[in-house]
PDB file of C-alpha atoms in Angstrom:
ATOM      1  CA  UNK G   1       0.000   0.000   0.000  1.00 73.00           C
ATOM      2  CA  UNK G   2       1.309   3.428  -0.964  1.00 87.00           C
ATOM      3  CA  UNK G   3       1.894   6.004   1.749  1.00 95.00           C
ATOM      4  CA  UNK G   4      -0.108   9.011   0.543  1.00 95.00           C
ATOM      5  CA  UNK G   5      -1.441  11.786   2.784  1.00 96.00           C
ATOM      6  CA  UNK G   6      -5.100  12.630   2.198  1.00 95.00           C
ATOM      7  CA  UNK G   7      -7.647  14.896   3.874  1.00 95.00           C
ATOM      8  CA  UNK G   8      -9.414  11.839   5.290  1.00 95.00           C
ATOM      9  CA  UNK G   9      -6.173  10.586   6.797  1.00 95.00           C
ATOM     10  CA  UNK G  10      -5.521  14.005   8.345  1.00 96.00           C
ATOM     11  CA  UNK G  11      -9.008  14.047   9.876  1.00 95.00           C
ATOM     12  CA  UNK G  12      -8.401  10.612  11.393  1.00 96.00           C
ATOM     13  CA  UNK G  13      -5.081  11.825  12.826  1.00 96.00           C
ATOM     14  CA  UNK G  14      -6.855  14.853  14.293  1.00 96.00           C
ATOM     15  CA  UNK G  15      -9.357  12.598  16.051  1.00 95.00           C
ATOM     16  CA  UNK G  16      -6.448  10.563  17.425  1.00 96.00           C
ATOM     17  CA  UNK G  17      -4.807  13.694  18.833  1.00 95.00           C
ATOM     18  CA  UNK G  18      -8.103  14.695  20.429  1.00 93.00           C
ATOM     19  CA  UNK G  19      -8.349  11.225  21.977  1.00 92.00           C
ATOM     20  CA  UNK G  20      -4.809  11.737  23.303  1.00 90.00           C
ATOM     21  CA  UNK G  21      -6.167  14.929  24.963  1.00 86.00           C
ATOM     22  CA  UNK G  22      -3.746  17.242  23.204  1.00 87.00           C
ATOM     23  CA  UNK G  23      -4.540  20.930  23.557  1.00 83.00           C
ATOM     24  CA  UNK G  24      -6.520  22.660  20.810  1.00 85.00           C
ATOM     25  CA  UNK G  25      -3.473  24.796  19.982  1.00 84.00           C
ATOM     26  CA  UNK G  26      -1.215  21.732  19.653  1.00 90.00           C
ATOM     27  CA  UNK G  27      -3.722  19.919  17.429  1.00 93.00           C
ATOM     28  CA  UNK G  28      -4.157  22.991  15.242  1.00 94.00           C
ATOM     29  CA  UNK G  29      -0.403  23.297  14.760  1.00 94.00           C
ATOM     30  CA  UNK G  30       0.109  19.589  14.005  1.00 96.00           C
ATOM     31  CA  UNK G  31      -2.656  19.630  11.396  1.00 96.00           C
ATOM     32  CA  UNK G  32      -1.336  22.834   9.823  1.00 96.00           C
ATOM     33  CA  UNK G  33       2.185  21.346   9.625  1.00 96.00           C
ATOM     34  CA  UNK G  34       0.945  18.065   8.176  1.00 97.00           C
ATOM     35  CA  UNK G  35      -0.977  19.945   5.474  1.00 96.00           C
ATOM     36  CA  UNK G  36       2.260  21.725   4.575  1.00 96.00           C
ATOM     37  CA  UNK G  37       3.836  18.331   3.888  1.00 97.00           C
ATOM     38  CA  UNK G  38       0.757  17.179   1.957  1.00 97.00           C
ATOM     39  CA  UNK G  39       0.921  20.262  -0.280  1.00 96.00           C
ATOM     40  CA  UNK G  40       4.622  19.644  -0.931  1.00 97.00           C
ATOM     41  CA  UNK G  41       4.005  16.010  -1.810  1.00 96.00           C
ATOM     42  CA  UNK G  42       1.225  16.966  -4.219  1.00 95.00           C
ATOM     43  CA  UNK G  43      -0.239  13.470  -4.256  1.00 94.00           C
ATOM     44  CA  UNK G  44       3.124  11.743  -4.462  1.00 96.00           C
ATOM     45  CA  UNK G  45       3.885   8.789  -2.210  1.00 95.00           C
ATOM     46  CA  UNK G  46       5.671   9.696   1.030  1.00 97.00           C
ATOM     47  CA  UNK G  47       9.084   8.056   0.926  1.00 96.00           C
ATOM     48  CA  UNK G  48      12.309   8.570   2.847  1.00 96.00           C
ATOM     49  CA  UNK G  49      13.826  10.306  -0.173  1.00 96.00           C
ATOM     50  CA  UNK G  50      10.836  12.625  -0.451  1.00 96.00           C
ATOM     51  CA  UNK G  51      11.153  13.519   3.251  1.00 97.00           C
ATOM     52  CA  UNK G  52      14.822  14.382   2.782  1.00 96.00           C
ATOM     53  CA  UNK G  53      13.854  16.497  -0.238  1.00 96.00           C
ATOM     54  CA  UNK G  54      11.125  18.189   1.844  1.00 97.00           C
ATOM     55  CA  UNK G  55      13.576  18.928   4.655  1.00 96.00           C
ATOM     56  CA  UNK G  56      16.038  20.528   2.241  1.00 96.00           C
ATOM     57  CA  UNK G  57      13.271  22.457   0.480  1.00 96.00           C
ATOM     58  CA  UNK G  58      12.184  24.020   3.790  1.00 96.00           C
ATOM     59  CA  UNK G  59      15.750  25.092   4.554  1.00 95.00           C
ATOM     60  CA  UNK G  60      17.088  26.171   1.163  1.00 95.00           C
ATOM     61  CA  UNK G  61      14.109  27.118  -1.009  1.00 93.00           C
ATOM     62  CA  UNK G  62      11.722  28.447   1.640  1.00 94.00           C
ATOM     63  CA  UNK G  63      14.413  29.699   4.000  1.00 93.00           C
ATOM     64  CA  UNK G  64      12.661  28.600   7.218  1.00 94.00           C
ATOM     65  CA  UNK G  65      14.499  28.804  10.520  1.00 90.00           C
ATOM     66  CA  UNK G  66      15.872  25.467  11.697  1.00 93.00           C
ATOM     67  CA  UNK G  67      13.625  25.575  14.764  1.00 89.00           C
ATOM     68  CA  UNK G  68      10.573  25.912  12.497  1.00 93.00           C
ATOM     69  CA  UNK G  69      11.752  23.070  10.257  1.00 96.00           C
ATOM     70  CA  UNK G  70      12.183  20.870  13.312  1.00 96.00           C
ATOM     71  CA  UNK G  71       8.595  21.520  14.375  1.00 95.00           C
ATOM     72  CA  UNK G  72       7.359  20.538  10.882  1.00 96.00           C
ATOM     73  CA  UNK G  73       9.388  17.321  10.990  1.00 97.00           C
ATOM     74  CA  UNK G  74       8.199  16.453  14.504  1.00 96.00           C
ATOM     75  CA  UNK G  75       4.584  16.743  13.330  1.00 96.00           C
ATOM     76  CA  UNK G  76       5.333  14.497  10.338  1.00 97.00           C
ATOM     77  CA  UNK G  77       7.155  11.940  12.497  1.00 97.00           C
ATOM     78  CA  UNK G  78       4.213  11.883  14.899  1.00 96.00           C
ATOM     79  CA  UNK G  79       1.877  11.154  11.990  1.00 96.00           C
ATOM     80  CA  UNK G  80       4.132   8.368  10.714  1.00 96.00           C
ATOM     81  CA  UNK G  81       4.172   6.801  14.169  1.00 95.00           C
ATOM     82  CA  UNK G  82       0.382   6.877  14.354  1.00 95.00           C
ATOM     83  CA  UNK G  83       0.051   5.313  10.887  1.00 95.00           C
ATOM     84  CA  UNK G  84       2.863   2.819  11.499  1.00 94.00           C
ATOM     85  CA  UNK G  85       4.631   4.045   8.394  1.00 95.00           C
ATOM     86  CA  UNK G  86       8.000   2.754   9.499  1.00 93.00           C
ATOM     87  CA  UNK G  87      11.262   3.991   8.043  1.00 93.00           C
ATOM     88  CA  UNK G  88       9.999   7.476   7.195  1.00 95.00           C
ATOM     89  CA  UNK G  89      10.901   9.366  10.382  1.00 94.00           C
ATOM     90  CA  UNK G  90      13.311  12.175   9.597  1.00 95.00           C
ATOM     91  CA  UNK G  91      16.000  13.528  11.885  1.00 95.00           C
ATOM     92  CA  UNK G  92      15.592  17.054  13.164  1.00 95.00           C
ATOM     93  CA  UNK G  93      18.423  19.577  13.103  1.00 93.00           C
ATOM     94  CA  UNK G  94      20.604  19.921  16.162  1.00 90.00           C
ATOM     95  CA  UNK G  95      20.440  23.539  17.273  1.00 82.00           C
ATOM     96  CA  UNK G  96      22.762  25.109  19.790  1.00 71.00           C
ATOM     97  CA  UNK G  97      20.770  27.085  22.328  1.00 70.00           C
ATOM     98  CA  UNK G  98      21.194  30.813  21.972  1.00 69.00           C
ATOM     99  CA  UNK G  99      22.768  32.444  25.003  1.00 67.00           C
ATOM    100  CA  UNK G 100      21.060  35.757  24.342  1.00 73.00           C
ATOM    101  CA  UNK G 101      17.709  36.960  23.126  1.00 77.00           C
ATOM    102  CA  UNK G 102      17.689  39.156  20.030  1.00 77.00           C
ATOM    103  CA  UNK G 103      17.283  42.859  20.772  1.00 80.00           C
ATOM    104  CA  UNK G 104      14.669  42.986  18.027  1.00 79.00           C
ATOM    105  CA  UNK G 105      12.440  40.593  19.985  1.00 84.00           C
ATOM    106  CA  UNK G 106      13.169  41.871  23.491  1.00 90.00           C
ATOM    107  CA  UNK G 107      10.095  43.817  24.622  1.00 94.00           C
ATOM    108  CA  UNK G 108      11.015  46.370  27.293  1.00 94.00           C
ATOM    109  CA  UNK G 109       8.806  47.646  30.092  1.00 96.00           C
ATOM    110  CA  UNK G 110       8.819  51.068  28.435  1.00 96.00           C
ATOM    111  CA  UNK G 111       7.578  49.570  25.146  1.00 97.00           C
ATOM    112  CA  UNK G 112       4.939  47.520  26.957  1.00 97.00           C
ATOM    113  CA  UNK G 113       3.575  50.665  28.594  1.00 97.00           C
ATOM    114  CA  UNK G 114       3.505  52.380  25.192  1.00 97.00           C
ATOM    115  CA  UNK G 115       1.346  49.550  23.858  1.00 97.00           C
ATOM    116  CA  UNK G 116      -1.074  49.787  26.775  1.00 97.00           C
ATOM    117  CA  UNK G 117      -1.365  53.586  26.523  1.00 97.00           C
ATOM    118  CA  UNK G 118      -1.885  53.401  22.752  1.00 96.00           C
ATOM    119  CA  UNK G 119      -4.751  50.931  23.151  1.00 96.00           C
ATOM    120  CA  UNK G 120      -6.226  53.019  25.960  1.00 96.00           C
ATOM    121  CA  UNK G 121      -6.168  56.159  23.818  1.00 95.00           C
ATOM    122  CA  UNK G 122      -8.028  54.271  21.064  1.00 94.00           C
ATOM    123  CA  UNK G 123     -10.725  53.261  23.537  1.00 95.00           C
ATOM    124  CA  UNK G 124     -10.236  49.531  22.890  1.00 95.00           C
ATOM    125  CA  UNK G 125     -10.891  48.487  26.463  1.00 96.00           C
ATOM    126  CA  UNK G 126     -11.049  44.760  25.767  1.00 96.00           C
ATOM    127  CA  UNK G 127      -7.627  44.652  24.095  1.00 97.00           C
ATOM    128  CA  UNK G 128      -6.172  46.850  26.833  1.00 97.00           C
ATOM    129  CA  UNK G 129      -7.366  44.463  29.526  1.00 98.00           C
ATOM    130  CA  UNK G 130      -6.192  41.418  27.563  1.00 98.00           C
ATOM    131  CA  UNK G 131      -2.684  42.853  27.181  1.00 98.00           C
ATOM    132  CA  UNK G 132      -2.469  43.772  30.869  1.00 98.00           C
ATOM    133  CA  UNK G 133      -3.856  40.409  31.962  1.00 98.00           C
ATOM    134  CA  UNK G 134      -1.402  38.425  29.850  1.00 97.00           C
ATOM    135  CA  UNK G 135       1.567  40.455  31.029  1.00 97.00           C
ATOM    136  CA  UNK G 136       0.745  40.924  34.724  1.00 97.00           C
ATOM    137  CA  UNK G 137      -0.208  37.261  35.231  1.00 97.00           C
ATOM    138  CA  UNK G 138       2.282  35.644  32.840  1.00 96.00           C
ATOM    139  CA  UNK G 139      -0.358  33.395  31.276  1.00 96.00           C
ATOM    140  CA  UNK G 140      -0.590  32.100  27.726  1.00 94.00           C
ATOM    141  CA  UNK G 141      -3.151  33.587  25.353  1.00 93.00           C
ATOM    142  CA  UNK G 142      -4.774  30.144  25.133  1.00 90.00           C
ATOM    143  CA  UNK G 143      -5.395  30.389  28.891  1.00 94.00           C
ATOM    144  CA  UNK G 144      -7.443  33.585  28.718  1.00 95.00           C
ATOM    145  CA  UNK G 145     -10.645  31.536  28.735  1.00 93.00           C
ATOM    146  CA  UNK G 146      -9.920  30.587  32.361  1.00 95.00           C
ATOM    147  CA  UNK G 147     -10.330  34.240  33.384  1.00 97.00           C
ATOM    148  CA  UNK G 148     -13.973  34.160  34.401  1.00 97.00           C
ATOM    149  CA  UNK G 149     -16.289  36.424  36.362  1.00 97.00           C
ATOM    150  CA  UNK G 150     -16.124  33.904  39.194  1.00 97.00           C
ATOM    151  CA  UNK G 151     -12.307  33.770  39.264  1.00 97.00           C
ATOM    152  CA  UNK G 152     -12.028  37.570  39.194  1.00 98.00           C
ATOM    153  CA  UNK G 153     -14.182  37.723  42.325  1.00 97.00           C
ATOM    154  CA  UNK G 154     -11.825  35.402  44.206  1.00 97.00           C
ATOM    155  CA  UNK G 155      -8.612  36.706  42.654  1.00 97.00           C
ATOM    156  CA  UNK G 156      -7.521  33.157  41.875  1.00 96.00           C
ATOM    157  CA  UNK G 157      -7.617  31.300  38.547  1.00 96.00           C
ATOM    158  CA  UNK G 158      -7.398  27.528  38.091  1.00 95.00           C
ATOM    159  CA  UNK G 159      -5.653  26.813  34.802  1.00 94.00           C
ATOM    160  CA  UNK G 160      -5.793  23.348  33.277  1.00 87.00           C
ATOM    161  CA  UNK G 161      -3.071  22.282  30.870  1.00 74.00           C
ATOM    162  CA  UNK G 162      -1.673  19.028  29.543  1.00 63.00           C
ATOM    163  CA  UNK G 163      -2.474  16.571  32.323  1.00 69.00           C
ATOM    164  CA  UNK G 164      -1.764  19.187  34.983  1.00 80.00           C
ATOM    165  CA  UNK G 165      -3.339  22.080  36.805  1.00 90.00           C
ATOM    166  CA  UNK G 166      -1.883  25.223  38.298  1.00 93.00           C
ATOM    167  CA  UNK G 167      -3.257  28.199  40.177  1.00 94.00           C
ATOM    168  CA  UNK G 168      -2.605  31.734  38.939  1.00 95.00           C
ATOM    169  CA  UNK G 169      -3.186  34.817  41.068  1.00 96.00           C
ATOM    170  CA  UNK G 170      -4.712  38.053  39.797  1.00 97.00           C
ATOM    171  CA  UNK G 171      -2.809  41.158  41.007  1.00 96.00           C
ATOM    172  CA  UNK G 172      -5.011  43.413  43.159  1.00 96.00           C
ATOM    173  CA  UNK G 173      -4.832  46.375  40.776  1.00 97.00           C
ATOM    174  CA  UNK G 174      -5.710  44.203  37.795  1.00 97.00           C
ATOM    175  CA  UNK G 175      -8.553  42.607  39.763  1.00 98.00           C
ATOM    176  CA  UNK G 176     -10.155  46.022  40.321  1.00 97.00           C
ATOM    177  CA  UNK G 177      -9.823  46.928  36.646  1.00 97.00           C
ATOM    178  CA  UNK G 178     -11.306  43.592  35.584  1.00 98.00           C
ATOM    179  CA  UNK G 179     -14.220  44.053  37.979  1.00 98.00           C
ATOM    180  CA  UNK G 180     -14.912  47.435  36.394  1.00 97.00           C
ATOM    181  CA  UNK G 181     -14.609  45.949  32.899  1.00 97.00           C
ATOM    182  CA  UNK G 182     -17.061  43.176  33.826  1.00 97.00           C
ATOM    183  CA  UNK G 183     -19.514  45.720  35.256  1.00 97.00           C
ATOM    184  CA  UNK G 184     -19.260  48.062  32.265  1.00 96.00           C
ATOM    185  CA  UNK G 185     -19.876  45.207  29.828  1.00 95.00           C
ATOM    186  CA  UNK G 186     -22.660  43.667  31.952  1.00 95.00           C
ATOM    187  CA  UNK G 187     -21.015  40.240  31.999  1.00 95.00           C
ATOM    188  CA  UNK G 188     -22.949  38.145  34.500  1.00 94.00           C
ATOM    189  CA  UNK G 189     -20.876  34.956  34.553  1.00 95.00           C
ATOM    190  CA  UNK G 190     -18.392  32.823  32.666  1.00 95.00           C
ATOM    191  CA  UNK G 191     -15.597  33.925  30.354  1.00 96.00           C
ATOM    192  CA  UNK G 192     -14.581  37.584  30.687  1.00 97.00           C
ATOM    193  CA  UNK G 193     -12.868  38.080  27.349  1.00 96.00           C
ATOM    194  CA  UNK G 194     -15.488  37.130  24.794  1.00 92.00           C
ATOM    195  CA  UNK G 195     -16.688  38.086  21.347  1.00 88.00           C
ATOM    196  CA  UNK G 196     -20.048  39.689  20.597  1.00 83.00           C
ATOM    197  CA  UNK G 197     -21.431  36.174  20.071  1.00 85.00           C
ATOM    198  CA  UNK G 198     -20.303  35.131  23.559  1.00 84.00           C
ATOM    199  CA  UNK G 199     -17.407  32.883  22.517  1.00 87.00           C
ATOM    200  CA  UNK G 200     -13.884  33.166  23.909  1.00 90.00           C
ATOM    201  CA  UNK G 201     -11.745  35.643  21.957  1.00 92.00           C
ATOM    202  CA  UNK G 202      -9.753  34.141  19.123  1.00 87.00           C
ATOM    203  CA  UNK G 203      -5.951  34.322  19.385  1.00 87.00           C
ATOM    204  CA  UNK G 204      -5.658  35.401  15.748  1.00 87.00           C
ATOM    205  CA  UNK G 205      -7.863  38.425  16.393  1.00 88.00           C
ATOM    206  CA  UNK G 206      -5.793  39.479  19.404  1.00 93.00           C
ATOM    207  CA  UNK G 207      -2.588  39.003  17.385  1.00 92.00           C
ATOM    208  CA  UNK G 208      -3.930  41.130  14.537  1.00 92.00           C
ATOM    209  CA  UNK G 209      -5.139  43.914  16.849  1.00 94.00           C
ATOM    210  CA  UNK G 210      -1.771  44.013  18.607  1.00 95.00           C
ATOM    211  CA  UNK G 211       0.176  44.147  15.332  1.00 94.00           C
ATOM    212  CA  UNK G 212      -1.875  47.197  14.327  1.00 93.00           C
ATOM    213  CA  UNK G 213      -0.258  49.129  17.197  1.00 95.00           C
ATOM    214  CA  UNK G 214       3.099  49.198  15.417  1.00 93.00           C
ATOM    215  CA  UNK G 215       2.523  52.471  13.549  1.00 90.00           C
ATOM    216  CA  UNK G 216       1.409  54.603  16.484  1.00 91.00           C
ATOM    217  CA  UNK G 217       3.814  53.209  19.087  1.00 95.00           C
ATOM    218  CA  UNK G 218       6.880  52.797  16.821  1.00 94.00           C
ATOM    219  CA  UNK G 219       7.598  49.536  18.633  1.00 95.00           C
ATOM    220  CA  UNK G 220       9.269  47.037  16.284  1.00 93.00           C
ATOM    221  CA  UNK G 221       6.760  44.599  14.827  1.00 92.00           C
ATOM    222  CA  UNK G 222       8.879  41.583  15.805  1.00 92.00           C
ATOM    223  CA  UNK G 223       8.284  42.474  19.470  1.00 94.00           C
ATOM    224  CA  UNK G 224       4.520  42.805  19.272  1.00 96.00           C
ATOM    225  CA  UNK G 225       2.951  39.402  19.843  1.00 94.00           C
ATOM    226  CA  UNK G 226       0.969  37.992  22.795  1.00 95.00           C
ATOM    227  CA  UNK G 227       3.546  35.444  23.991  1.00 94.00           C
ATOM    228  CA  UNK G 228       6.160  38.177  24.345  1.00 95.00           C
ATOM    229  CA  UNK G 229       4.072  39.583  27.204  1.00 97.00           C
ATOM    230  CA  UNK G 230       4.609  36.287  29.046  1.00 96.00           C
ATOM    231  CA  UNK G 231       8.335  36.639  28.483  1.00 95.00           C
ATOM    232  CA  UNK G 232       8.284  40.172  29.919  1.00 96.00           C
ATOM    233  CA  UNK G 233       6.462  38.857  33.000  1.00 97.00           C
ATOM    234  CA  UNK G 234       9.126  36.160  33.446  1.00 95.00           C
ATOM    235  CA  UNK G 235      12.048  38.574  33.108  1.00 94.00           C
ATOM    236  CA  UNK G 236      10.461  41.098  35.469  1.00 95.00           C
ATOM    237  CA  UNK G 237       9.661  38.431  38.079  1.00 95.00           C
ATOM    238  CA  UNK G 238      13.147  36.916  37.927  1.00 94.00           C
ATOM    239  CA  UNK G 239      14.807  40.325  38.160  1.00 91.00           C
ATOM    240  CA  UNK G 240      12.906  40.922  41.390  1.00 91.00           C
ATOM    241  CA  UNK G 241      12.877  37.458  42.987  1.00 92.00           C
ATOM    242  CA  UNK G 242      15.877  35.625  41.445  1.00 92.00           C
ATOM    243  CA  UNK G 243      13.982  32.363  42.034  1.00 94.00           C
ATOM    244  CA  UNK G 244      13.878  30.354  38.815  1.00 94.00           C
ATOM    245  CA  UNK G 245      12.232  27.303  40.426  1.00 94.00           C
ATOM    246  CA  UNK G 246       9.313  29.377  41.677  1.00 94.00           C
ATOM    247  CA  UNK G 247       9.063  31.103  38.293  1.00 95.00           C
ATOM    248  CA  UNK G 248       8.883  27.704  36.560  1.00 94.00           C
ATOM    249  CA  UNK G 249       5.960  26.744  38.819  1.00 93.00           C
ATOM    250  CA  UNK G 250       4.152  30.014  38.097  1.00 94.00           C
ATOM    251  CA  UNK G 251       4.594  29.630  34.324  1.00 94.00           C
ATOM    252  CA  UNK G 252       3.563  25.982  34.441  1.00 91.00           C
ATOM    253  CA  UNK G 253       6.838  24.643  33.055  1.00 92.00           C
ATOM    254  CA  UNK G 254       7.860  21.029  33.664  1.00 88.00           C
ATOM    255  CA  UNK G 255      11.523  21.861  33.185  1.00 90.00           C
ATOM    256  CA  UNK G 256      13.623  24.746  34.467  1.00 91.00           C
ATOM    257  CA  UNK G 257      15.496  24.565  31.161  1.00 88.00           C
ATOM    258  CA  UNK G 258      12.350  25.848  29.464  1.00 89.00           C
ATOM    259  CA  UNK G 259      12.147  28.693  31.968  1.00 92.00           C
ATOM    260  CA  UNK G 260      15.756  29.698  31.269  1.00 89.00           C
ATOM    261  CA  UNK G 261      14.730  30.612  27.712  1.00 87.00           C
ATOM    262  CA  UNK G 262      12.294  33.164  29.114  1.00 89.00           C
ATOM    263  CA  UNK G 263      14.857  35.046  31.194  1.00 88.00           C
ATOM    264  CA  UNK G 264      17.678  35.396  28.673  1.00 85.00           C
ATOM    265  CA  UNK G 265      19.169  38.872  28.429  1.00 82.00           C
ATOM    266  CA  UNK G 266      20.265  40.714  25.289  1.00 81.00           C
ATOM    267  CA  UNK G 267      23.938  40.997  24.312  1.00 79.00           C
ATOM    268  CA  UNK G 268      23.758  44.692  25.233  1.00 81.00           C
ATOM    269  CA  UNK G 269      22.493  43.930  28.739  1.00 82.00           C
ATOM    270  CA  UNK G 270      25.141  41.264  29.242  1.00 79.00           C
ATOM    271  CA  UNK G 271      27.892  43.658  28.156  1.00 83.00           C
ATOM    272  CA  UNK G 272      26.702  46.207  30.725  1.00 84.00           C
ATOM    273  CA  UNK G 273      26.939  43.528  33.397  1.00 82.00           C
ATOM    274  CA  UNK G 274      30.496  42.725  32.324  1.00 81.00           C
ATOM    275  CA  UNK G 275      31.468  46.404  32.447  1.00 87.00           C
ATOM    276  CA  UNK G 276      30.066  46.752  35.970  1.00 87.00           C
ATOM    277  CA  UNK G 277      32.329  43.947  37.185  1.00 86.00           C
ATOM    278  CA  UNK G 278      35.396  46.152  36.521  1.00 82.00           C
ATOM    279  CA  UNK G 279      37.723  43.203  36.131  1.00 84.00           C
ATOM    280  CA  UNK G 280      39.884  44.893  33.516  1.00 87.00           C
ATOM    281  CA  UNK G 281      42.677  46.817  35.232  1.00 85.00           C
TER     282      UNK G 281
END
């Protein structure tokens, strides 16, 4: 039997991932990555040689970052494992961890405040509260649906992830602002950040609204994305507490190595630290 990826096969794989209780975001990404491979194959049989060709095409022709290519290959390998298509798994690239975060992606506190003030001046109260909630609590955008009227009243939010649960606290100042937002929008119960139809806000809409702030704030576009607010929370917390284990618990990380990525400094910041040491005589 030929190994050919079809829409029906992808739908079956999606159901399998749902059965495995993968998060909606993870399933969405896997399916999107698998469809990328299907488009490349164009109806051709999936062979080891085709996978090597696909890997090279992503790197040379499409100029993807190695980290992105690895994520595409991981999705494909997961599919092959599910289908028992043995011999097709493709090695990912070995990537040396970067010691520093790029200045172009390092959102500063000053820039964060510019984003908040810009949204406030536009009167987009929902986006303003979303940005402040993500940054002051350090939660993922996919976890916004756990911010409910009930949790705002108690100041505590139970967040459920992949086979685990953690408790997030709402800062007192944010709690007051959320209570006012709830009152102004006459939200009686359930999810706070919702669309006009009552559904939880879509991450793509939040992303798009944030990107639109580039022109008026003059903050580099590469810095303006929801997950960067979580990184700013992590860096600010660590700068104050210097407790990486506690930070890992707050962020819901299983490994401290993951947390280390969140608190990397820029080359410029590291150089300032070296200069302060005054070890050159």
